[in-house]
Amino acid sequence: MSEFAGHLRARLRGEVRTDRLGRGLYATDASVYRITPVAVAIPLDEEDVVAAVRTAAEEGIPVIPRGAGTSLGGQVTGEALVLDLSKHLNRLVETDPEGHWARVQPGLVRDELTVLLAARRLHFAPDPATSNRASIGGMIGNNSSGMRSLVFGKTVDHVLEARVLLADGEIVTLRKLAPEEAARAAVAGGREGELVGGLRRIVRENGDAIRARFPKVMRRVAGYCLDELLDPTDWNPAKLMAGSEGTLGVLLDAKIRLEPLPRHTALAVAHYGSLDAALRAVPAVLRHHPSAVEVLDGTVIDRARTSPSTASLCDFLEGTPRAILIVEFLDENGESACRRARDFAAETLRAGPAEACPVRETREEQARVWEVRRAGLGLVTSIRGNRKPIPFIEDACVPVEHLAEYIERIDRVCRERGTRSVLYGHASVGVLHVRPLLDLHRPEDVETMKTISRAAFDLIRGYGGSWSGEHGDGLVRSAYLEEFFGPEVYGAFREVKRLFDPENRMNPGKIVDAPPMDRNLRAGGRPRPEAPVTVYHYRSAGGFLEAVELCVGVGACRKTGVGTMCPSYIATRDEDHSTRGRANALQLALAGELGPEALDGDDLEGVLDLCLSCKSCKTECPSGVDMAKLKGEFLQRYRDRHGTALRDRIVAFSPRAAALASGPLAPIVNAAQRNPLFRLLLERFAGLDRRRVAPAYARRPFPEWFRRRRGRSGGRVVALFDDTYMNYHEPRVGVAAVELLESCGYEVVLARAGCCQRPRISHGFLRDAKREGERTLRNLDRLVRDGIPVVVCEPGCASALLDDLPDLMDDAALAERIVAGVHPIDVFLDNEVREGRIEGAWTARAEKIWIHGHCHQKALFGTESMKRILALAPGARTREIDSGCCGMAGSFGYEKEHYELSMRVGEDRLFPALRGLPEDAVIVACGFSCRHQIADASGRRAVHWVETVRGPAL
C-alpha cells in the first residue's frame, strides 16, 4: 500500500494519512464496528476528490466517502480509502431564497447552513439530533430525518439535484426529468444516459414487487429508495442518492430544497407512570396534529437528572415519571401555538393516564427541553458498568398502533436473555431507539445480540414496519435486506449497485452483499485489555478503562458555533483534535494497535498535546468523557518515560515562584519579564512565546493587605480560599471578594490551605499534585469540619479542589467532605440568597456588564448563579457573551508552539464579540488566564465579577 499512498500524495494537495494512528482514528463511527482503512485522504477541494477516486480506481482500492462519521450502523467503516469531506468541502455554493433552494458541498454542517440562511429565515428542514455536526452529505447518504418528520419528512423529500463522482472517476448530474426528457436521455448515450436508461428499466421490470414489498410507513430508509422512482411524472434519480450510504458514488454537491423556519412553537411535556402508558397514548396524541412527539423512558430521565450535561436543564420534569412524551405544536401565530399546547395539556390530564403535563412557551424554555432530548443517545451510553446500551435494533420503525405491543415484546425477549433495554426516540412516527444492554467483549453477549436482532427483525416484518427507520443499513442491518425485501427487489438493488459501480468499489459490503452483522465488531467477544496502574481513581466512571470507553463516537465534540467543546477541533477541524479522536487514540493504545508502549508514546502525545484541558467535554459530551483528566494521566506516564521539559517545570512549580517574586522583588521581576531580551531567552530555552508578557507580580501581596485591615467581626464565618493568583498577582480580586462577603454580613477568614495544584494537575505532575494536594485538602477539611464554608474565586482552583484532587485522594471520605464544604463564591452566595440568609438591596458598581465564562466554570458549575446575583443589583445590565473558549487555558497560550492556535481559538467567537462591545462596557472574566488573553487580544481590561457588585449588609 505504500505505492498507493505515494501516488495519492503526488496527486493530492490535501492531507494523506497512512500511519497507524491516522488510519485508526477513521476505523470507527458511532457504531459497534471497527475496520482499519487502507488510507485516509482529506481533500482540499473537488479536484482533490476526483484525483483521489481516480487513483483508487487505477489500483483497485475501494472508496468510502465520510462526513462527520456519526453513523450508527457502521456505514463509514471499511478496508478502503476513506475520504474525509468534512474539513474543506463545506461551502454554501449558491442559494436562491426566492426559489427556496441552495446548492451545497457535502461537508457543510446542517446547523451551519441554518446560520448562513438565518437572515432569509430559511433552513434545510430535516433535523436529526446530531444536526450541530451532521454534514448534509452524510444526511443525504443516510436519508436522515429527525424529530419533525411529521411535518418535514425525510432528506429524500428535499433533494433536488445531485452531482456525483462515480467510482471510475466520471462525474454525472442527477436531476428531475420529465418522461420525454428521460426517454431522450436514455438513448442519448454517455454515462448519464446509461444510468437513466438502466434505472428506468429496473423500476419498470420490478415495479409490482417494489410496490408490494416496500413497507407502508413513512420512515423507511432501508435499501435503495426505488419506490421514489415509481411515478414517471415525478422522476428524479437524484433521490436515489438519499440512503445510498456512499455505495453508488461520491456526492460532490447537491441542490436541496429549503423551507421557511418555523415561526412559533410551544411544547407540552406529558408525564406518565409507565412507558407502556405513554406509548399507548401516542395515537390519541397524534389526533392533535403536533409537529413532533418524542419519548424518553425512565432510565433516560433518571440519567438526565444526574448527568452534569443535563441536570440543570430538567426543571420541566415534575415528580418521578417513568416516561414522558414531548409534544410540539408549530404555528404561524405564537398565541395559537401556545393555545394548542395548553388545550392539549388540559385534555391529556382530563382523559388520563398522564400524571402531569407542563407547557413550555418561551424559546428559552423549549430549548432546555430539546437539549435534554438531543442528549438522549449520550445519556444512555454513559450508563455505568460493562454492559452498555448497544445500537443494533435501534432503528426499526413500527406503525404507531403497534408501538406499545412491539416494545413490550422486545422487552420480553431482552429479559429472557438476561438483560434489559433503554429507549428514546420519535414516537410520532414509530421510530424508537431501543438499545439492549450488552457487553460485546463477552462471546455470550455477542450471541445474545444476534438472537435479539433476529427476534426484532421478525417482529418488525410481522407488523409491516421498516427495518431501517432513519439510521440506515450499514453493517448492522444490510445482511437482513434480502430476506426483508425478497429476492426480486433485492435483485433490483444489486442491479442498481452494478449500474453505478460495476466493480463494487464504492463502500462495498453495505446494502447489498453484506457480511454477517457480528463480523468486524470493535470488541468482538475479546476480553477487555488490562487496565494500567493510574494515579486518578476514576470513581465516577468506574475505572480508567471505563473512562476511556465512555466515548462511543457520537461526535458531539465536532459541533461548531455553540458551546465550548472542543476548542482545538473548532480551530483546526482535524479529527485528531476532537475529543472523539483523542478517546479513539486511547482506545487504540489500550488495545495494543499502536504498538507495545503506546500508552506513554509519541502518537498519543501528538493527539493530546492540543487538548486545552478545558473540561467542556465533561459536561458537553453527552457521554461525559473527561479528556482533561485522561490527558493529565497520560502526561504523568509520558514524563515518567521521557523526562520533563524546563517549561513544564517552570509552570508546574510557578506557585512557589510567585510567593518569592511578589513583594519587594516584584518591580525588578516585572521589569525583567517585560524586557524583550529576557523574553527571547525564555522562548529559546523554555519554549514560552516572546509575544507574551508573563503576568505581573504584586508589590503588596493580598495576605499582607488582609493582615493589616480591620475586618468585620460577628456574623457567620466564611473562609476565602486565597489562591496563588489572588495572593501574588491580582490582590484586587481578593480585596473585592472580602468586601463583597462582608457586605453580605459575613466574617471572613483566609483559608491559608495551600495551592489547589491546578498547574501541576494540568501539566501531568499528578503524584506531586496528590502529595501536596492532600495537605491542601486536609487544611480545608479542618475548616469544613468546624462548619465553616470555604468559597473560591478562581474557577480553575474550584475545579481542582472539587473535581480533580478528590479523585486523586485515596481517602474517599475526605474527598466527599471537601466536595460538600467547598464552593465557588457565586454558587455559595446564590444558595445563601435562595435560602433567605441574605436579604435586601444589592448595589451595582458597574452598569453595562458583559460576561465571558471560564471554561471550567461553565463546564462544572455554570454561570447561572453569577448572573442571578448580578441581577439582584438594580441598574446593572448583564449579558453573557456566547464566547466559547478564550484559548489561553492556563499556560497553553504562552507556549510557543501553541500561541497561534491559542489566538485562533479566541478568534472563533470571543475576540469578535469583544471588538463589538461599547467602550464603557465592563468585561467580566472570572478566570485569571482569561483576563490575560482578553488583554493581549483586545487591549481591554477584564475584571472578576466580585469587583462589580456589593451585597446588602445585615
mmCIF file of N, CA and C in Angstrom, residues 410-505:
data_model
loop_
_atom_site.group_PDB
_atom_site.id
_atom_site.type_symbol
_atom_site.label_atom_id
_atom_site.label_comp_id
_atom_site.label_asym_id
_atom_site.label_seq_id
_atom_site.Cartn_x
_atom_site.Cartn_y
_atom_site.Cartn_z
ATOM 1 N N ILE A 410 -40.391 -6.885 22.663
ATOM 2 C CA ILE A 410 -38.933 -6.853 22.567
ATOM 3 C C ILE A 410 -38.312 -6.776 23.957
ATOM 4 N N ASP A 411 -39.004 -6.122 24.892
ATOM 5 C CA ASP A 411 -38.527 -6.101 26.274
ATOM 6 C C ASP A 411 -38.548 -7.506 26.864
ATOM 7 N N ARG A 412 -39.566 -8.266 26.517
ATOM 8 C CA ARG A 412 -39.656 -9.652 26.992
ATOM 9 C C ARG A 412 -38.499 -10.484 26.437
ATOM 10 N N VAL A 413 -38.182 -10.277 25.163
ATOM 11 C CA VAL A 413 -37.059 -11.001 24.554
ATOM 12 C C VAL A 413 -35.764 -10.672 25.299
ATOM 13 N N CYS A 414 -35.557 -9.392 25.607
ATOM 14 C CA CYS A 414 -34.338 -8.993 26.313
ATOM 15 C C CYS A 414 -34.272 -9.637 27.696
ATOM 16 N N ARG A 415 -35.403 -9.606 28.408
ATOM 17 C CA ARG A 415 -35.406 -10.174 29.753
ATOM 18 C C ARG A 415 -35.168 -11.676 29.722
ATOM 19 N N GLU A 416 -35.707 -12.342 28.727
ATOM 20 C CA GLU A 416 -35.474 -13.786 28.596
ATOM 21 C C GLU A 416 -34.007 -14.099 28.349
ATOM 22 N N ARG A 417 -33.288 -13.144 27.770
ATOM 23 C CA ARG A 417 -31.863 -13.339 27.529
ATOM 24 C C ARG A 417 -31.011 -12.721 28.643
ATOM 25 N N GLY A 418 -31.636 -12.348 29.736
ATOM 26 C CA GLY A 418 -30.903 -11.893 30.907
ATOM 27 C C GLY A 418 -30.428 -10.464 30.858
ATOM 28 N N THR A 419 -31.119 -9.630 30.074
ATOM 29 C CA THR A 419 -30.719 -8.232 30.022
ATOM 30 C C THR A 419 -31.955 -7.355 29.951
ATOM 31 N N ARG A 420 -31.741 -6.073 29.796
ATOM 32 C CA ARG A 420 -32.839 -5.117 29.650
ATOM 33 C C ARG A 420 -32.446 -4.120 28.589
ATOM 34 N N SER A 421 -33.340 -3.181 28.303
ATOM 35 C CA SER A 421 -33.047 -2.186 27.278
ATOM 36 C C SER A 421 -33.456 -0.801 27.761
ATOM 37 N N VAL A 422 -32.931 0.213 27.104
ATOM 38 C CA VAL A 422 -33.360 1.591 27.330
ATOM 39 C C VAL A 422 -33.786 2.149 25.979
ATOM 40 N N LEU A 423 -34.593 3.200 26.002
ATOM 41 C CA LEU A 423 -35.056 3.727 24.716
ATOM 42 C C LEU A 423 -35.379 5.205 24.803
ATOM 43 N N TYR A 424 -35.381 5.811 23.656
ATOM 44 C CA TYR A 424 -35.823 7.183 23.429
ATOM 45 C C TYR A 424 -36.143 7.248 21.954
ATOM 46 N N GLY A 425 -36.722 8.340 21.487
ATOM 47 C CA GLY A 425 -36.907 8.449 20.049
ATOM 48 C C GLY A 425 -38.204 9.085 19.628
ATOM 49 N N HIS A 426 -38.563 8.804 18.372
ATOM 50 C CA HIS A 426 -39.618 9.527 17.685
ATOM 51 C C HIS A 426 -40.924 8.741 17.749
ATOM 52 N N ALA A 427 -41.641 8.914 18.834
ATOM 53 C CA ALA A 427 -42.906 8.199 18.989
ATOM 54 C C ALA A 427 -43.904 8.604 17.912
ATOM 55 N N SER A 428 -43.772 9.814 17.403
ATOM 56 C CA SER A 428 -44.720 10.332 16.410
ATOM 57 C C SER A 428 -44.798 9.457 15.174
ATOM 58 N N VAL A 429 -43.680 8.831 14.800
ATOM 59 C CA VAL A 429 -43.628 8.046 13.561
ATOM 60 C C VAL A 429 -43.237 6.600 13.823
ATOM 61 N N GLY A 430 -43.247 6.206 15.084
ATOM 62 C CA GLY A 430 -42.986 4.809 15.401
ATOM 63 C C GLY A 430 -41.535 4.405 15.335
ATOM 64 N N VAL A 431 -40.614 5.357 15.442
ATOM 65 C CA VAL A 431 -39.186 5.032 15.431
ATOM 66 C C VAL A 431 -38.644 5.243 16.843
ATOM 67 N N LEU A 432 -38.530 4.146 17.574
ATOM 68 C CA LEU A 432 -37.992 4.210 18.930
ATOM 69 C C LEU A 432 -36.611 3.578 18.942
ATOM 70 N N HIS A 433 -35.662 4.294 19.497
ATOM 71 C CA HIS A 433 -34.288 3.815 19.520
ATOM 72 C C HIS A 433 -34.099 2.919 20.746
ATOM 73 N N VAL A 434 -34.387 1.644 20.553
ATOM 74 C CA VAL A 434 -34.290 0.655 21.622
ATOM 75 C C VAL A 434 -32.866 0.109 21.661
ATOM 76 N N ARG A 435 -32.256 0.154 22.831
ATOM 77 C CA ARG A 435 -30.871 -0.299 22.964
ATOM 78 C C ARG A 435 -30.748 -1.315 24.099
ATOM 79 N N PRO A 436 -30.609 -2.581 23.771
ATOM 80 C CA PRO A 436 -30.352 -3.583 24.812
ATOM 81 C C PRO A 436 -28.973 -3.374 25.437
ATOM 82 N N LEU A 437 -28.863 -3.701 26.720
ATOM 83 C CA LEU A 437 -27.605 -3.563 27.440
ATOM 84 C C LEU A 437 -26.802 -4.853 27.291
ATOM 85 N N LEU A 438 -25.648 -4.732 26.660
ATOM 86 C CA LEU A 438 -24.800 -5.894 26.393
ATOM 87 C C LEU A 438 -23.336 -5.516 26.581
ATOM 88 N N ASP A 439 -22.520 -6.526 26.841
ATOM 89 C CA ASP A 439 -21.074 -6.364 26.890
ATOM 90 C C ASP A 439 -20.494 -7.191 25.750
ATOM 91 N N LEU A 440 -20.166 -6.538 24.652
ATOM 92 C CA LEU A 440 -19.726 -7.263 23.468
ATOM 93 C C LEU A 440 -18.297 -7.773 23.583
ATOM 94 N N HIS A 441 -17.652 -7.574 24.730
ATOM 95 C CA HIS A 441 -16.392 -8.263 24.995
ATOM 96 C C HIS A 441 -16.655 -9.718 25.385
ATOM 97 N N ARG A 442 -17.886 -10.037 25.723
ATOM 98 C CA ARG A 442 -18.242 -11.406 26.125
ATOM 99 C C ARG A 442 -18.859 -12.133 24.940
ATOM 100 N N PRO A 443 -18.311 -13.285 24.549
ATOM 101 C CA PRO A 443 -18.875 -14.030 23.408
ATOM 102 C C PRO A 443 -20.349 -14.343 23.574
ATOM 103 N N GLU A 444 -20.774 -14.636 24.805
ATOM 104 C CA GLU A 444 -22.184 -14.972 25.013
ATOM 105 C C GLU A 444 -23.100 -13.771 24.746
ATOM 106 N N ASP A 445 -22.590 -12.548 24.999
ATOM 107 C CA ASP A 445 -23.400 -11.369 24.726
ATOM 108 C C ASP A 445 -23.441 -11.062 23.227
ATOM 109 N N VAL A 446 -22.397 -11.437 22.498
ATOM 110 C CA VAL A 446 -22.441 -11.312 21.038
ATOM 111 C C VAL A 446 -23.539 -12.227 20.493
ATOM 112 N N GLU A 447 -23.638 -13.444 21.041
ATOM 113 C CA GLU A 447 -24.701 -14.359 20.621
ATOM 114 C C GLU A 447 -26.074 -13.806 21.008
ATOM 115 N N THR A 448 -26.145 -13.183 22.191
ATOM 116 C CA THR A 448 -27.409 -12.566 22.606
ATOM 117 C C THR A 448 -27.805 -11.451 21.652
ATOM 118 N N MET A 449 -26.838 -10.664 21.208
ATOM 119 C CA MET A 449 -27.118 -9.608 20.253
ATOM 120 C C MET A 449 -27.749 -10.188 18.990
ATOM 121 N N LYS A 450 -27.197 -11.262 18.484
ATOM 122 C CA LYS A 450 -27.732 -11.880 17.273
ATOM 123 C C LYS A 450 -29.145 -12.413 17.505
ATOM 124 N N THR A 451 -29.380 -13.003 18.678
ATOM 125 C CA THR A 451 -30.710 -13.531 18.990
ATOM 126 C C THR A 451 -31.739 -12.415 19.067
ATOM 127 N N ILE A 452 -31.401 -11.353 19.765
ATOM 128 C CA ILE A 452 -32.336 -10.227 19.895
ATOM 129 C C ILE A 452 -32.574 -9.588 18.535
ATOM 130 N N SER A 453 -31.518 -9.459 17.736
ATOM 131 C CA SER A 453 -31.659 -8.870 16.411
ATOM 132 C C SER A 453 -32.630 -9.670 15.560
ATOM 133 N N ARG A 454 -32.478 -10.990 15.572
ATOM 134 C CA ARG A 454 -33.384 -11.839 14.797
ATOM 135 C C ARG A 454 -34.824 -11.702 15.297
ATOM 136 N N ALA A 455 -35.014 -11.668 16.602
ATOM 137 C CA ALA A 455 -36.365 -11.534 17.153
ATOM 138 C C ALA A 455 -36.984 -10.198 16.749
ATOM 139 N N ALA A 456 -36.202 -9.119 16.829
ATOM 140 C CA ALA A 456 -36.716 -7.808 16.456
ATOM 141 C C ALA A 456 -37.061 -7.771 14.975
ATOM 142 N N PHE A 457 -36.200 -8.363 14.143
ATOM 143 C CA PHE A 457 -36.460 -8.399 12.704
ATOM 144 C C PHE A 457 -37.786 -9.096 12.409
ATOM 145 N N ASP A 458 -38.012 -10.234 13.044
ATOM 146 C CA ASP A 458 -39.257 -10.979 12.801
ATOM 147 C C ASP A 458 -40.474 -10.174 13.251
ATOM 148 N N LEU A 459 -40.353 -9.491 14.382
ATOM 149 C CA LEU A 459 -41.469 -8.679 14.865
ATOM 150 C C LEU A 459 -41.746 -7.525 13.908
ATOM 151 N N ILE A 460 -40.711 -6.838 13.477
ATOM 152 C CA ILE A 460 -40.881 -5.697 12.587
ATOM 153 C C ILE A 460 -41.546 -6.121 11.294
ATOM 154 N N ARG A 461 -41.076 -7.215 10.745
ATOM 155 C CA ARG A 461 -41.656 -7.685 9.487
ATOM 156 C C ARG A 461 -43.122 -8.067 9.686
ATOM 157 N N GLY A 462 -43.429 -8.663 10.828
ATOM 158 C CA GLY A 462 -44.814 -9.042 11.101
ATOM 159 C C GLY A 462 -45.741 -7.855 11.256
ATOM 160 N N TYR A 463 -45.212 -6.740 11.792
ATOM 161 C CA TYR A 463 -46.034 -5.544 11.980
ATOM 162 C C TYR A 463 -46.119 -4.680 10.722
ATOM 163 N N GLY A 464 -45.410 -5.060 9.675
ATOM 164 C CA GLY A 464 -45.407 -4.232 8.469
ATOM 165 C C GLY A 464 -44.577 -2.985 8.612
ATOM 166 N N GLY A 465 -43.580 -3.038 9.468
ATOM 167 C CA GLY A 465 -42.732 -1.877 9.690
ATOM 168 C C GLY A 465 -41.512 -1.880 8.788
ATOM 169 N N SER A 466 -40.575 -0.976 9.097
ATOM 170 C CA SER A 466 -39.339 -0.866 8.322
ATOM 171 C C SER A 466 -38.162 -1.229 9.214
ATOM 172 N N TRP A 467 -37.259 -2.060 8.695
ATOM 173 C CA TRP A 467 -36.085 -2.482 9.451
ATOM 174 C C TRP A 467 -35.141 -1.308 9.689
ATOM 175 N N SER A 468 -35.126 -0.344 8.799
ATOM 176 C CA SER A 468 -34.330 0.871 8.968
ATOM 177 C C SER A 468 -35.265 2.069 8.902
ATOM 178 N N GLY A 469 -35.297 2.851 9.988
ATOM 179 C CA GLY A 469 -36.206 3.980 10.048
ATOM 180 C C GLY A 469 -35.540 5.322 9.824
ATOM 181 N N GLU A 470 -34.244 5.438 10.165
ATOM 182 C CA GLU A 470 -33.516 6.689 9.907
ATOM 183 C C GLU A 470 -32.010 6.533 10.005
ATOM 184 N N HIS A 471 -31.538 5.504 10.668
ATOM 185 C CA HIS A 471 -30.096 5.349 10.844
ATOM 186 C C HIS A 471 -29.447 4.527 9.739
ATOM 187 N N GLY A 472 -30.245 3.940 8.872
ATOM 188 C CA GLY A 472 -29.706 3.261 7.708
ATOM 189 C C GLY A 472 -29.312 1.817 7.957
ATOM 190 N N ASP A 473 -28.720 1.212 6.927
ATOM 191 C CA ASP A 473 -28.433 -0.221 6.933
ATOM 192 C C ASP A 473 -27.020 -0.530 7.427
ATOM 193 N N GLY A 474 -26.017 0.045 6.761
ATOM 194 C CA GLY A 474 -24.643 -0.164 7.175
ATOM 195 C C GLY A 474 -24.274 -1.630 7.300
ATOM 196 N N LEU A 475 -23.423 -1.926 8.277
ATOM 197 C CA LEU A 475 -23.012 -3.300 8.540
ATOM 198 C C LEU A 475 -23.988 -4.020 9.454
ATOM 199 N N VAL A 476 -24.785 -3.262 10.191
ATOM 200 C CA VAL A 476 -25.599 -3.885 11.231
ATOM 201 C C VAL A 476 -26.929 -4.422 10.716
ATOM 202 N N ARG A 477 -27.452 -3.871 9.596
ATOM 203 C CA ARG A 477 -28.756 -4.317 9.103
ATOM 204 C C ARG A 477 -28.749 -4.811 7.655
ATOM 205 N N SER A 478 -27.700 -4.535 6.900
ATOM 206 C CA SER A 478 -27.706 -4.886 5.471
ATOM 207 C C SER A 478 -27.876 -6.382 5.237
ATOM 208 N N ALA A 479 -27.328 -7.199 6.130
ATOM 209 C CA ALA A 479 -27.386 -8.644 5.916
ATOM 210 C C ALA A 479 -28.819 -9.183 5.934
ATOM 211 N N TYR A 480 -29.759 -8.417 6.459
ATOM 212 C CA TYR A 480 -31.155 -8.847 6.522
ATOM 213 C C TYR A 480 -31.974 -8.432 5.299
ATOM 214 N N LEU A 481 -31.413 -7.597 4.434
ATOM 215 C CA LEU A 481 -32.248 -6.941 3.430
ATOM 216 C C LEU A 481 -32.829 -7.896 2.397
ATOM 217 N N GLU A 482 -32.096 -8.921 2.000
ATOM 218 C CA GLU A 482 -32.655 -9.853 1.021
ATOM 219 C C GLU A 482 -33.886 -10.549 1.588
ATOM 220 N N GLU A 483 -33.794 -10.967 2.847
ATOM 221 C CA GLU A 483 -34.935 -11.609 3.474
ATOM 222 C C GLU A 483 -36.083 -10.619 3.671
ATOM 223 N N PHE A 484 -35.756 -9.376 3.972
ATOM 224 C CA PHE A 484 -36.799 -8.382 4.223
ATOM 225 C C PHE A 484 -37.548 -8.022 2.941
ATOM 226 N N PHE A 485 -36.822 -7.757 1.864
ATOM 227 C CA PHE A 485 -37.454 -7.288 0.631
ATOM 228 C C PHE A 485 -37.813 -8.405 -0.341
ATOM 229 N N GLY A 486 -37.232 -9.574 -0.160
ATOM 230 C CA GLY A 486 -37.481 -10.661 -1.099
ATOM 231 C C GLY A 486 -36.469 -10.637 -2.240
ATOM 232 N N PRO A 487 -36.326 -11.786 -2.940
ATOM 233 C CA PRO A 487 -35.271 -11.902 -3.961
ATOM 234 C C PRO A 487 -35.443 -10.950 -5.138
ATOM 235 N N GLU A 488 -36.681 -10.607 -5.497
ATOM 236 C CA GLU A 488 -36.875 -9.769 -6.676
ATOM 237 C C GLU A 488 -36.409 -8.338 -6.415
ATOM 238 N N VAL A 489 -36.862 -7.748 -5.316
ATOM 239 C CA VAL A 489 -36.446 -6.374 -5.002
ATOM 240 C C VAL A 489 -34.959 -6.330 -4.657
ATOM 241 N N TYR A 490 -34.488 -7.342 -3.921
ATOM 242 C CA TYR A 490 -33.071 -7.363 -3.588
ATOM 243 C C TYR A 490 -32.226 -7.506 -4.857
ATOM 244 N N GLY A 491 -32.731 -8.274 -5.796
ATOM 245 C CA GLY A 491 -32.046 -8.360 -7.081
ATOM 246 C C GLY A 491 -32.010 -7.022 -7.786
ATOM 247 N N ALA A 492 -33.077 -6.248 -7.666
ATOM 248 C CA ALA A 492 -33.089 -4.893 -8.240
ATOM 249 C C ALA A 492 -32.044 -4.011 -7.560
ATOM 250 N N PHE A 493 -31.898 -4.159 -6.234
ATOM 251 C CA PHE A 493 -30.849 -3.399 -5.526
ATOM 252 C C PHE A 493 -29.474 -3.743 -6.102
ATOM 253 N N ARG A 494 -29.249 -5.024 -6.324
ATOM 254 C CA ARG A 494 -27.950 -5.441 -6.874
ATOM 255 C C ARG A 494 -27.727 -4.847 -8.268
ATOM 256 N N GLU A 495 -28.787 -4.791 -9.046
ATOM 257 C CA GLU A 495 -28.661 -4.203 -10.384
ATOM 258 C C GLU A 495 -28.322 -2.721 -10.299
ATOM 259 N N VAL A 496 -28.939 -2.023 -9.360
ATOM 260 C CA VAL A 496 -28.633 -0.604 -9.175
ATOM 261 C C VAL A 496 -27.165 -0.434 -8.809
ATOM 262 N N LYS A 497 -26.707 -1.253 -7.890
ATOM 263 C CA LYS A 497 -25.304 -1.177 -7.472
ATOM 264 C C LYS A 497 -24.374 -1.425 -8.665
ATOM 265 N N ARG A 498 -24.661 -2.459 -9.482
ATOM 266 C CA ARG A 498 -23.801 -2.755 -10.634
ATOM 267 C C ARG A 498 -23.864 -1.646 -11.678
ATOM 268 N N LEU A 499 -25.033 -1.020 -11.809
ATOM 269 C CA LEU A 499 -25.200 0.046 -12.784
ATOM 270 C C LEU A 499 -24.290 1.232 -12.455
ATOM 271 N N PHE A 500 -24.267 1.611 -11.208
ATOM 272 C CA PHE A 500 -23.454 2.755 -10.789
ATOM 273 C C PHE A 500 -21.996 2.362 -10.549
ATOM 274 N N ASP A 501 -21.791 1.173 -10.020
ATOM 275 C CA ASP A 501 -20.462 0.779 -9.528
ATOM 276 C C ASP A 501 -20.180 -0.671 -9.936
ATOM 277 N N PRO A 502 -19.932 -0.895 -11.219
ATOM 278 C CA PRO A 502 -19.822 -2.278 -11.708
ATOM 279 C C PRO A 502 -18.694 -3.072 -11.067
ATOM 280 N N GLU A 503 -17.670 -2.443 -10.580
ATOM 281 C CA GLU A 503 -16.552 -3.163 -9.981
ATOM 282 C C GLU A 503 -16.643 -3.223 -8.453
ATOM 283 N N ASN A 504 -17.758 -2.782 -7.878
ATOM 284 C CA ASN A 504 -18.023 -2.890 -6.443
ATOM 285 C C ASN A 504 -16.899 -2.254 -5.613
ATOM 286 N N ARG A 505 -16.593 -0.976 -5.916
ATOM 287 C CA ARG A 505 -15.523 -0.295 -5.201
ATOM 288 C C ARG A 505 -16.017 0.869 -4.356
#
